[in-house]
Amino acid sequence: HAKVQDHSAIFLTFFNKMTLCFSFRQYAEAVELADKAKQHISSMLRLYWITLFNFYDSLARLALQSASKNTRRKRHIKKINANQKKMRQWAQHAPMNHLHKYYLVEAEKARVMGNNSLAMELYTKAISGAHENGYLQEEALANELAGNFYLNLGQAKIAELYIVEASYLFNRWGA
């Protein structure tokens, strides 16, 4: 693809690898692939891919926050905020497609910042929005992340409910 300068194919290759790395909790590699994909994003004329890219890029960077050094953390937060600014605009125009994504990233931001009550509220909104609009895989992802959040709070029973639901939804989706 590089030889024939097919930047769309290069972007999609890095993007798909990024989402797989995110799914398998290889967050550092996901962020590296996001940085590579970003170099080719201008070739993507369809908003669909750009919104998904911003969504997973933000989630991967947030997953790295506790392990990142302060300088990297600031760089990640800057990119996440830029992604969220765009996502908020898209959510205003098409909330059925983007608002739940916006809420999920905001929930993860609240988690990282230690604002647990806000995180709980936003996970609920993300799950609800994904469910209402038929985004099965994103409803599953939101349940998984909420489950991990509650598990880290030491609330294993609540976490179990979210994780079981995530497993059920991922299975329904075909994962």
C-alpha atoms as an extended CHARMM CRD file, in Angstrom:
* protein
*
       175  EXT
         1         1  HSD       CA              0.0000000000        0.0000000000        0.0000000000  PROA      1               0.0000000000
         2         2  ALA       CA              2.8840000000        2.3560000000        0.7400000000  PROA      2               0.0000000000
         3         3  LYS       CA              4.4200000000        1.6460000000       -2.6530000000  PROA      3               0.0000000000
         4         4  VAL       CA              1.2750000000        2.7730000000       -4.4980000000  PROA      4               0.0000000000
         5         5  GLN       CA              0.5380000000        5.4880000000       -1.9000000000  PROA      5               0.0000000000
         6         6  ASP       CA             -2.8190000000        4.0650000000       -0.9270000000  PROA      6               0.0000000000
         7         7  HSD       CA             -3.1730000000        6.1410000000        2.2290000000  PROA      7               0.0000000000
         8         8  SER       CA             -6.7380000000        5.0040000000        2.8960000000  PROA      8               0.0000000000
         9         9  ALA       CA             -5.6410000000        1.3700000000        3.0420000000  PROA      9               0.0000000000
        10        10  ILE       CA             -2.6850000000        2.2940000000        5.2360000000  PROA      10              0.0000000000
        11        11  PHE       CA             -4.9700000000        4.2100000000        7.6050000000  PROA      11              0.0000000000
        12        12  LEU       CA             -7.4470000000        1.3160000000        7.7990000000  PROA      12              0.0000000000
        13        13  THR       CA             -4.6500000000       -1.1820000000        8.4510000000  PROA      13              0.0000000000
        14        14  PHE       CA             -3.2870000000        0.8530000000       11.3530000000  PROA      14              0.0000000000
        15        15  PHE       CA             -6.8070000000        1.6260000000       12.5950000000  PROA      15              0.0000000000
        16        16  ASN       CA             -7.8710000000       -2.0330000000       12.5940000000  PROA      16              0.0000000000
        17        17  LYS       CA             -4.6800000000       -3.0730000000       14.3510000000  PROA      17              0.0000000000
        18        18  MET       CA             -5.2250000000       -0.2680000000       16.8740000000  PROA      18              0.0000000000
        19        19  THR       CA             -8.7530000000       -1.4450000000       17.7360000000  PROA      19              0.0000000000
        20        20  LEU       CA             -7.5510000000       -5.0380000000       18.0760000000  PROA      20              0.0000000000
        21        21  CYS       CA             -4.7390000000       -3.9540000000       20.3860000000  PROA      21              0.0000000000
        22        22  PHE       CA             -7.2260000000       -1.9610000000       22.4370000000  PROA      22              0.0000000000
        23        23  SER       CA             -9.5600000000       -4.9590000000       22.6420000000  PROA      23              0.0000000000
        24        24  PHE       CA             -6.7160000000       -7.1530000000       23.9010000000  PROA      24              0.0000000000
        25        25  ARG       CA             -5.5700000000       -4.4860000000       26.3890000000  PROA      25              0.0000000000
        26        26  GLN       CA             -2.3240000000       -3.7430000000       24.5870000000  PROA      26              0.0000000000
        27        27  TYR       CA             -2.8310000000       -0.0280000000       25.1290000000  PROA      27              0.0000000000
        28        28  ALA       CA              0.7120000000        1.2210000000       24.4890000000  PROA      28              0.0000000000
        29        29  GLU       CA              0.7760000000       -0.5230000000       21.1180000000  PROA      29              0.0000000000
        30        30  ALA       CA             -2.7290000000        0.8000000000       20.3550000000  PROA      30              0.0000000000
        31        31  VAL       CA             -1.5100000000        4.3700000000       20.9460000000  PROA      31              0.0000000000
        32        32  GLU       CA              1.5670000000        3.8150000000       18.7580000000  PROA      32              0.0000000000
        33        33  LEU       CA             -0.6770000000        2.5320000000       15.9680000000  PROA      33              0.0000000000
        34        34  ALA       CA             -3.0380000000        5.4830000000       16.4630000000  PROA      34              0.0000000000
        35        35  ASP       CA             -0.1090000000        7.8480000000       15.9600000000  PROA      35              0.0000000000
        36        36  LYS       CA              0.7780000000        6.0220000000       12.7340000000  PROA      36              0.0000000000
        37        37  ALA       CA             -2.8270000000        6.0020000000       11.5180000000  PROA      37              0.0000000000
        38        38  LYS       CA             -3.1530000000        9.7330000000       12.2540000000  PROA      38              0.0000000000
        39        39  GLN       CA             -0.4960000000       10.4100000000        9.5980000000  PROA      39              0.0000000000
        40        40  HSD       CA             -2.8880000000        9.0340000000        6.9740000000  PROA      40              0.0000000000
        41        41  ILE       CA             -6.2390000000       10.2230000000        8.3320000000  PROA      41              0.0000000000
        42        42  SER       CA             -6.5660000000       13.0240000000        5.7770000000  PROA      42              0.0000000000
        43        43  SER       CA             -7.1180000000       10.3480000000        3.1320000000  PROA      43              0.0000000000
        44        44  MET       CA            -10.3320000000        9.3000000000        4.8480000000  PROA      44              0.0000000000
        45        45  LEU       CA            -13.1980000000       11.1990000000        3.3080000000  PROA      45              0.0000000000
        46        46  ARG       CA            -15.8660000000        9.4340000000        5.3260000000  PROA      46              0.0000000000
        47        47  LEU       CA            -16.5970000000       10.8240000000        8.7540000000  PROA      47              0.0000000000
        48        48  TYR       CA            -17.4530000000        7.3430000000       10.0320000000  PROA      48              0.0000000000
        49        49  TRP       CA            -13.8140000000        6.2250000000       10.2170000000  PROA      49              0.0000000000
        50        50  ILE       CA            -12.6300000000        9.4790000000       11.7450000000  PROA      50              0.0000000000
        51        51  THR       CA            -15.2070000000        9.3170000000       14.5450000000  PROA      51              0.0000000000
        52        52  LEU       CA            -14.2840000000        5.7180000000       15.3460000000  PROA      52              0.0000000000
        53        53  PHE       CA            -10.6060000000        6.5950000000       15.2170000000  PROA      53              0.0000000000
        54        54  ASN       CA            -11.0560000000        9.4590000000       17.7040000000  PROA      54              0.0000000000
        55        55  PHE       CA            -13.1550000000        7.2310000000       19.9670000000  PROA      55              0.0000000000
        56        56  TYR       CA            -10.6310000000        4.3800000000       20.2010000000  PROA      56              0.0000000000
        57        57  ASP       CA             -7.6500000000        6.7200000000       20.2330000000  PROA      57              0.0000000000
        58        58  SER       CA             -9.1030000000        8.4810000000       23.2920000000  PROA      58              0.0000000000
        59        59  LEU       CA             -9.9840000000        5.2360000000       25.0620000000  PROA      59              0.0000000000
        60        60  ALA       CA             -6.5120000000        3.7770000000       24.5030000000  PROA      60              0.0000000000
        61        61  ARG       CA             -4.8240000000        6.9390000000       25.7710000000  PROA      61              0.0000000000
        62        62  LEU       CA             -7.0620000000        7.0000000000       28.8410000000  PROA      62              0.0000000000
        63        63  ALA       CA             -6.2630000000        3.3550000000       29.5700000000  PROA      63              0.0000000000
        64        64  LEU       CA             -2.5780000000        4.3350000000       29.6580000000  PROA      64              0.0000000000
        65        65  GLN       CA             -3.0020000000        7.2840000000       32.0400000000  PROA      65              0.0000000000
        66        66  SER       CA             -2.0620000000        5.5450000000       35.2620000000  PROA      66              0.0000000000
        67        67  ALA       CA              1.1060000000        4.1280000000       33.7220000000  PROA      67              0.0000000000
        68        68  SER       CA              2.1980000000        7.2560000000       31.8450000000  PROA      68              0.0000000000
        69        69  LYS       CA              4.8260000000        9.7030000000       32.9710000000  PROA      69              0.0000000000
        70        70  ASN       CA              3.7030000000       13.2790000000       33.5530000000  PROA      70              0.0000000000
        71        71  THR       CA              4.9680000000       14.6420000000       30.1890000000  PROA      71              0.0000000000
        72        72  ARG       CA              3.3200000000       11.8240000000       28.2390000000  PROA      72              0.0000000000
        73        73  ARG       CA              0.1780000000       12.1680000000       30.3220000000  PROA      73              0.0000000000
        74        74  LYS       CA             -0.1530000000       15.8390000000       29.3540000000  PROA      74              0.0000000000
        75        75  ARG       CA              0.3340000000       14.9660000000       25.6760000000  PROA      75              0.0000000000
        76        76  HSD       CA             -2.3120000000       12.2330000000       25.8990000000  PROA      76              0.0000000000
        77        77  ILE       CA             -4.7870000000       14.5110000000       27.6870000000  PROA      77              0.0000000000
        78        78  LYS       CA             -4.2740000000       17.1880000000       25.0340000000  PROA      78              0.0000000000
        79        79  LYS       CA             -5.1110000000       14.6940000000       22.2590000000  PROA      79              0.0000000000
        80        80  ILE       CA             -8.0610000000       13.2820000000       24.1800000000  PROA      80              0.0000000000
        81        81  ASN       CA             -9.4770000000       16.7640000000       24.7080000000  PROA      81              0.0000000000
        82        82  ALA       CA             -9.0530000000       17.5870000000       21.0060000000  PROA      82              0.0000000000
        83        83  ASN       CA            -10.8090000000       14.3260000000       20.0870000000  PROA      83              0.0000000000
        84        84  GLN       CA            -13.6200000000       15.0650000000       22.5260000000  PROA      84              0.0000000000
        85        85  LYS       CA            -14.1140000000       18.5690000000       21.1870000000  PROA      85              0.0000000000
        86        86  LYS       CA            -14.7940000000       17.0530000000       17.7570000000  PROA      86              0.0000000000
        87        87  MET       CA            -16.9160000000       14.2630000000       19.2150000000  PROA      87              0.0000000000
        88        88  ARG       CA            -19.0520000000       16.8130000000       21.0890000000  PROA      88              0.0000000000
        89        89  GLN       CA            -19.6970000000       18.6470000000       17.7870000000  PROA      89              0.0000000000
        90        90  TRP       CA            -20.6330000000       15.4150000000       16.0320000000  PROA      90              0.0000000000
        91        91  ALA       CA            -22.8560000000       14.4520000000       18.9800000000  PROA      91              0.0000000000
        92        92  GLN       CA            -24.7280000000       17.7450000000       18.6770000000  PROA      92              0.0000000000
        93        93  HSD       CA            -25.5230000000       17.0230000000       15.0280000000  PROA      93              0.0000000000
        94        94  ALA       CA            -26.1390000000       13.2710000000       15.3260000000  PROA      94              0.0000000000
        95        95  PRO       CA            -26.5650000000       12.2760000000       18.9770000000  PROA      95              0.0000000000
        96        96  MET       CA            -27.8980000000        8.8500000000       18.0020000000  PROA      96              0.0000000000
        97        97  ASN       CA            -24.5000000000        8.0130000000       16.4750000000  PROA      97              0.0000000000
        98        98  HSD       CA            -22.0150000000        9.8390000000       18.6690000000  PROA      98              0.0000000000
        99        99  LEU       CA            -23.3690000000       10.8930000000       22.0590000000  PROA      99              0.0000000000
       100       100  HSD       CA            -22.8340000000        7.5030000000       23.7190000000  PROA      100             0.0000000000
       101       101  LYS       CA            -19.2280000000        7.5030000000       22.4570000000  PROA      101             0.0000000000
       102       102  TYR       CA            -18.7310000000       10.9680000000       23.9150000000  PROA      102             0.0000000000
       103       103  TYR       CA            -20.1950000000        9.8290000000       27.2550000000  PROA      103             0.0000000000
       104       104  LEU       CA            -18.0070000000        6.7240000000       27.3990000000  PROA      104             0.0000000000
       105       105  VAL       CA            -14.8060000000        8.6930000000       26.8700000000  PROA      105             0.0000000000
       106       106  GLU       CA            -15.9890000000       11.2340000000       29.4520000000  PROA      106             0.0000000000
       107       107  ALA       CA            -16.6990000000        8.3790000000       31.8840000000  PROA      107             0.0000000000
       108       108  GLU       CA            -13.1640000000        7.0900000000       31.4050000000  PROA      108             0.0000000000
       109       109  LYS       CA            -11.8020000000       10.6270000000       31.9000000000  PROA      109             0.0000000000
       110       110  ALA       CA            -13.7790000000       10.9240000000       35.1400000000  PROA      110             0.0000000000
       111       111  ARG       CA            -12.4150000000        7.5370000000       36.2420000000  PROA      111             0.0000000000
       112       112  VAL       CA             -8.8410000000        8.6230000000       35.5830000000  PROA      112             0.0000000000
       113       113  MET       CA             -9.4190000000       11.8920000000       37.4490000000  PROA      113             0.0000000000
       114       114  GLY       CA            -10.9010000000       10.0430000000       40.4230000000  PROA      114             0.0000000000
       115       115  ASN       CA            -14.3820000000       11.5230000000       40.0400000000  PROA      115             0.0000000000
       116       116  ASN       CA            -16.1970000000        8.2510000000       40.7160000000  PROA      116             0.0000000000
       117       117  SER       CA            -19.7420000000        9.5810000000       41.0110000000  PROA      117             0.0000000000
       118       118  LEU       CA            -19.4780000000       11.3630000000       37.6570000000  PROA      118             0.0000000000
       119       119  ALA       CA            -17.9200000000        8.2560000000       36.0850000000  PROA      119             0.0000000000
       120       120  MET       CA            -20.8530000000        6.1290000000       37.3150000000  PROA      120             0.0000000000
       121       121  GLU       CA            -23.3630000000        8.5400000000       35.8170000000  PROA      121             0.0000000000
       122       122  LEU       CA            -21.5390000000        8.7240000000       32.4890000000  PROA      122             0.0000000000
       123       123  TYR       CA            -21.1000000000        4.9450000000       32.1570000000  PROA      123             0.0000000000
       124       124  THR       CA            -24.8680000000        4.6370000000       32.6110000000  PROA      124             0.0000000000
       125       125  LYS       CA            -25.5240000000        7.2740000000       29.9380000000  PROA      125             0.0000000000
       126       126  ALA       CA            -23.0710000000        5.6370000000       27.5320000000  PROA      126             0.0000000000
       127       127  ILE       CA            -24.6160000000        2.1910000000       27.9920000000  PROA      127             0.0000000000
       128       128  SER       CA            -28.1250000000        3.5790000000       27.6490000000  PROA      128             0.0000000000
       129       129  GLY       CA            -27.3300000000        5.5850000000       24.5180000000  PROA      129             0.0000000000
       130       130  ALA       CA            -25.5600000000        2.6960000000       22.8170000000  PROA      130             0.0000000000
       131       131  HSD       CA            -28.4600000000        0.3840000000       23.6620000000  PROA      131             0.0000000000
       132       132  GLU       CA            -31.1810000000        2.7870000000       22.4980000000  PROA      132             0.0000000000
       133       133  ASN       CA            -29.4590000000        3.3530000000       19.1670000000  PROA      133             0.0000000000
       134       134  GLY       CA            -28.4590000000       -0.2290000000       18.3880000000  PROA      134             0.0000000000
       135       135  TYR       CA            -24.6950000000        0.0180000000       18.8930000000  PROA      135             0.0000000000
       136       136  LEU       CA            -24.3400000000       -3.4860000000       20.2990000000  PROA      136             0.0000000000
       137       137  GLN       CA            -20.5410000000       -3.6470000000       20.2780000000  PROA      137             0.0000000000
       138       138  GLU       CA            -20.2370000000       -0.2300000000       21.9390000000  PROA      138             0.0000000000
       139       139  GLU       CA            -22.8770000000       -1.1580000000       24.5170000000  PROA      139             0.0000000000
       140       140  ALA       CA            -20.7810000000       -4.2430000000       25.2720000000  PROA      140             0.0000000000
       141       141  LEU       CA            -17.6040000000       -2.1670000000       25.4970000000  PROA      141             0.0000000000
       142       142  ALA       CA            -19.2550000000        0.3640000000       27.8140000000  PROA      142             0.0000000000
       143       143  ASN       CA            -20.4290000000       -2.4750000000       30.0710000000  PROA      143             0.0000000000
       144       144  GLU       CA            -16.9310000000       -3.9720000000       30.1040000000  PROA      144             0.0000000000
       145       145  LEU       CA            -15.2970000000       -0.6640000000       31.0250000000  PROA      145             0.0000000000
       146       146  ALA       CA            -17.9430000000        0.0190000000       33.6880000000  PROA      146             0.0000000000
       147       147  GLY       CA            -17.3620000000       -3.4620000000       35.0810000000  PROA      147             0.0000000000
       148       148  ASN       CA            -13.6200000000       -2.8490000000       35.2730000000  PROA      148             0.0000000000
       149       149  PHE       CA            -14.2920000000        0.4890000000       36.9610000000  PROA      149             0.0000000000
       150       150  TYR       CA            -16.4430000000       -1.1210000000       39.6730000000  PROA      150             0.0000000000
       151       151  LEU       CA            -13.9630000000       -3.9740000000       40.0850000000  PROA      151             0.0000000000
       152       152  ASN       CA            -11.1820000000       -1.4580000000       40.7380000000  PROA      152             0.0000000000
       153       153  LEU       CA            -13.4350000000        0.1880000000       43.3430000000  PROA      153             0.0000000000
       154       154  GLY       CA            -13.6650000000       -3.1600000000       45.1250000000  PROA      154             0.0000000000
       155       155  GLN       CA            -17.3500000000       -3.6030000000       44.2580000000  PROA      155             0.0000000000
       156       156  ALA       CA            -17.1000000000       -7.1070000000       42.8230000000  PROA      156             0.0000000000
       157       157  LYS       CA            -20.8490000000       -7.8730000000       42.8220000000  PROA      157             0.0000000000
       158       158  ILE       CA            -21.7070000000       -4.7620000000       40.8250000000  PROA      158             0.0000000000
       159       159  ALA       CA            -18.7170000000       -5.3580000000       38.5350000000  PROA      159             0.0000000000
       160       160  GLU       CA            -19.9180000000       -8.8970000000       37.8920000000  PROA      160             0.0000000000
       161       161  LEU       CA            -23.2710000000       -7.6270000000       36.6020000000  PROA      161             0.0000000000
       162       162  TYR       CA            -21.5700000000       -5.3670000000       34.0580000000  PROA      162             0.0000000000
       163       163  ILE       CA            -18.9980000000       -7.9670000000       32.9990000000  PROA      163             0.0000000000
       164       164  VAL       CA            -21.6440000000      -10.6720000000       32.5140000000  PROA      164             0.0000000000
       165       165  GLU       CA            -23.7220000000       -8.2280000000       30.4600000000  PROA      165             0.0000000000
       166       166  ALA       CA            -20.6570000000       -7.2840000000       28.4010000000  PROA      166             0.0000000000
       167       167  SER       CA            -19.9120000000      -10.9440000000       27.7320000000  PROA      167             0.0000000000
       168       168  TYR       CA            -23.5120000000      -11.5660000000       26.6750000000  PROA      168             0.0000000000
       169       169  LEU       CA            -23.5160000000       -8.5300000000       24.3620000000  PROA      169             0.0000000000
       170       170  PHE       CA            -20.1310000000       -9.3460000000       22.8240000000  PROA      170             0.0000000000
       171       171  ASN       CA            -21.4150000000      -12.8670000000       22.1670000000  PROA      171             0.0000000000
       172       172  ARG       CA            -24.6250000000      -11.5080000000       20.5720000000  PROA      172             0.0000000000
       173       173  TRP       CA            -22.4760000000       -9.2090000000       18.4320000000  PROA      173             0.0000000000
       174       174  GLY       CA            -20.4770000000      -12.2370000000       17.2600000000  PROA      174             0.0000000000
       175       175  ALA       CA            -17.1830000000      -11.5890000000       19.0230000000  PROA      175             0.0000000000
